[in-house]
């Protein structure tokens, strides 16, 4: 766990403390829009774009379980379809107070399309009081993405 607020981590050098606080807050709050009657595990996500826009999303489940979409991909699709393809950071908050939630494999590959390998990924517990910080490249090493072919 890292205390992001006072972190001097190089991954966060492009973010102001206000942006970081907002990003965390919006990821935590995005869980309120989750539709998760089956897993009952709410996830919220927020992407900070280079235009300084905060684009949030939550997981949306379906009676046909395979049709569910994660919070990260919800936010990613909202960002891209709003013309926001250049991202500074992403934050994720799951519904556990004692653990931070990380993106699933499908979401990591999906995010790879738009993320630089040094983009910070901030994984939060449910209220944002705990965080794990990684570069996107650490979460998806040797990845296949744009420019790989
Ligand atoms: Zn996912």
Coordinates of C-alpha atoms and ligand atoms in Angstrom, one line a residue:
X1 CA 0.0 0.0 0.0
X2 CA 1.2 3.5 -0.6
X3 CA 0.0 6.8 0.7
X4 CA -0.6 8.5 -2.6
X5 CA -1.4 11.9 -1.2
X6 CA 2.2 12.3 -0.1
X7 CA 3.8 10.1 -2.6
X8 CA 6.7 11.3 -4.7
X9 CA 6.4 8.3 -6.9
X10 CA 7.7 9.0 -10.4
X11 CA 4.5 7.4 -11.8
X12 CA 2.5 10.3 -10.5
X13 CA 4.7 13.1 -11.7
X14 CA 2.2 14.3 -14.4
X15 CA -0.6 14.6 -11.9
X16 CA -1.3 17.4 -9.4
X17 CA -2.5 16.4 -5.9
X18 CA -5.9 17.9 -6.8
X19 CA -6.2 15.7 -9.9
X20 CA -5.1 12.6 -7.9
X21 CA -7.6 13.4 -5.1
X22 CA -10.4 13.9 -7.7
X23 CA -9.5 10.7 -9.6
X24 CA -9.6 8.6 -6.4
X25 CA -12.9 10.2 -5.3
X26 CA -14.6 9.7 -8.6
X27 CA -13.5 6.1 -8.8
X28 CA -14.9 5.4 -5.3
X29 CA -18.1 7.2 -6.1
X30 CA -18.6 5.6 -9.5
X31 CA -19.5 2.4 -7.6
X32 CA -22.8 4.0 -6.8
X33 CA -23.8 3.5 -10.4
X34 CA -22.9 -0.2 -10.6
X35 CA -25.5 -2.6 -11.7
X36 CA -24.3 -5.8 -10.0
X37 CA -27.3 -7.8 -8.8
X38 CA -25.6 -11.2 -9.4
X39 CA -22.1 -10.8 -8.0
X40 CA -23.1 -8.0 -5.6
X41 CA -19.5 -6.7 -6.1
X42 CA -19.6 -3.1 -7.2
X43 CA -16.6 -1.7 -9.0
X44 CA -16.0 1.9 -10.0
X45 CA -13.4 3.4 -12.3
X46 CA -12.3 6.8 -13.4
X47 CA -10.0 7.8 -16.2
X48 CA -8.2 11.1 -16.2
X49 CA -7.6 12.2 -19.8
X50 CA -5.0 14.6 -21.1
X51 CA -7.7 17.1 -21.7
X52 CA -8.2 17.1 -17.9
X53 CA -11.5 15.3 -18.1
X54 CA -12.6 12.7 -15.6
X55 CA -14.5 9.9 -17.2
X56 CA -16.1 7.4 -14.8
X57 CA -17.7 4.0 -15.2
X58 CA -19.1 1.1 -13.2
X59 CA -19.6 -2.6 -13.8
X60 CA -22.9 -3.5 -15.5
X61 CA -24.0 -7.1 -15.2
X62 CA -26.5 -9.1 -17.2
X63 CA -28.7 -12.1 -16.6
X64 CA -26.7 -13.7 -19.3
X65 CA -23.5 -13.5 -17.2
X66 CA -21.1 -13.4 -20.2
X67 CA -22.7 -10.1 -21.2
X68 CA -21.4 -8.3 -18.2
X69 CA -19.0 -5.4 -18.7
X70 CA -16.4 -4.3 -16.1
X71 CA -16.1 -0.7 -14.7
X72 CA -12.8 -0.2 -16.5
X73 CA -14.2 -1.0 -20.0
X74 CA -17.3 1.0 -19.3
X75 CA -15.1 4.1 -18.5
X76 CA -12.8 3.3 -21.4
X77 CA -15.7 3.1 -23.9
X78 CA -17.2 6.3 -22.5
X79 CA -13.9 8.1 -22.8
X80 CA -13.1 6.9 -26.4
X81 CA -16.6 7.6 -27.7
X82 CA -16.3 11.1 -26.2
X83 CA -13.1 11.7 -28.2
X84 CA -10.8 11.1 -25.2
X85 CA -8.2 8.6 -26.3
X86 CA -5.2 10.1 -24.6
X87 CA -5.1 9.2 -20.9
X88 CA -3.0 10.3 -18.0
X89 CA -4.1 7.9 -15.3
X90 CA -6.8 5.4 -14.3
X91 CA -8.2 4.6 -10.8
X92 CA -10.3 1.6 -9.8
X93 CA -12.2 1.0 -6.6
X94 CA -13.8 -2.3 -5.7
X95 CA -16.3 -3.1 -3.0
X96 CA -13.8 -4.5 -0.4
X97 CA -12.6 -2.4 2.4
X98 CA -9.7 -4.7 3.2
X99 CA -8.3 -5.1 -0.3
X100 CA -7.6 -3.1 -3.4
X101 CA -9.1 -4.2 -6.7
X102 CA -7.1 -4.6 -9.8
X103 CA -8.3 -4.8 -13.4
X104 CA -9.1 -8.2 -14.9
X105 CA -7.2 -9.6 -17.8
X106 CA -9.7 -8.6 -20.4
X107 CA -9.7 -5.0 -19.2
X108 CA -5.9 -4.9 -19.1
X109 CA -5.8 -5.8 -22.8
X110 CA -8.6 -3.4 -23.6
X111 CA -6.9 -0.5 -21.7
X112 CA -3.6 -1.4 -23.5
X113 CA -5.1 0.1 -26.7
X114 CA -5.1 3.6 -25.2
X115 CA -2.6 3.5 -22.3
X116 CA 1.1 4.2 -22.3
X117 CA 3.2 1.6 -20.5
X118 CA 4.1 4.2 -17.8
X119 CA 0.5 5.3 -17.2
X120 CA -0.2 5.0 -13.5
X121 CA -2.9 2.6 -12.4
X122 CA -4.3 3.4 -9.0
X123 CA -6.0 0.4 -7.4
X124 CA -8.1 1.3 -4.4
X125 CA -10.1 -0.3 -1.6
X126 CA -13.8 0.5 -1.3
X127 CA -13.4 3.9 0.4
X128 CA -10.1 4.9 -1.2
X129 CA -8.2 4.8 2.1
X130 CA -5.8 2.2 0.7
X131 CA -4.1 2.1 -2.6
X132 CA -1.7 0.1 -4.7
X133 CA 0.1 2.0 -7.5
X134 CA 1.6 0.3 -10.5
X135 CA 2.5 1.3 -14.0
X136 CA 0.3 -0.1 -16.7
X137 CA 3.3 -2.0 -18.1
X138 CA 3.7 -3.7 -14.8
X139 CA 0.2 -5.0 -15.0
X140 CA 0.5 -6.3 -18.5
X141 CA 4.1 -7.1 -19.3
X142 CA 5.2 -8.0 -22.8
X143 CA 1.8 -6.9 -24.0
X144 CA 0.4 -6.9 -27.5
X145 CA -1.0 -3.5 -28.5
X146 CA -1.0 -0.8 -31.1
X147 CA 2.3 -0.9 -33.0
X148 CA 2.9 -4.6 -32.2
X149 CA 2.2 -5.7 -35.8
Ligands
LIG1 ZN1 -12.5 -6.3 -16.2

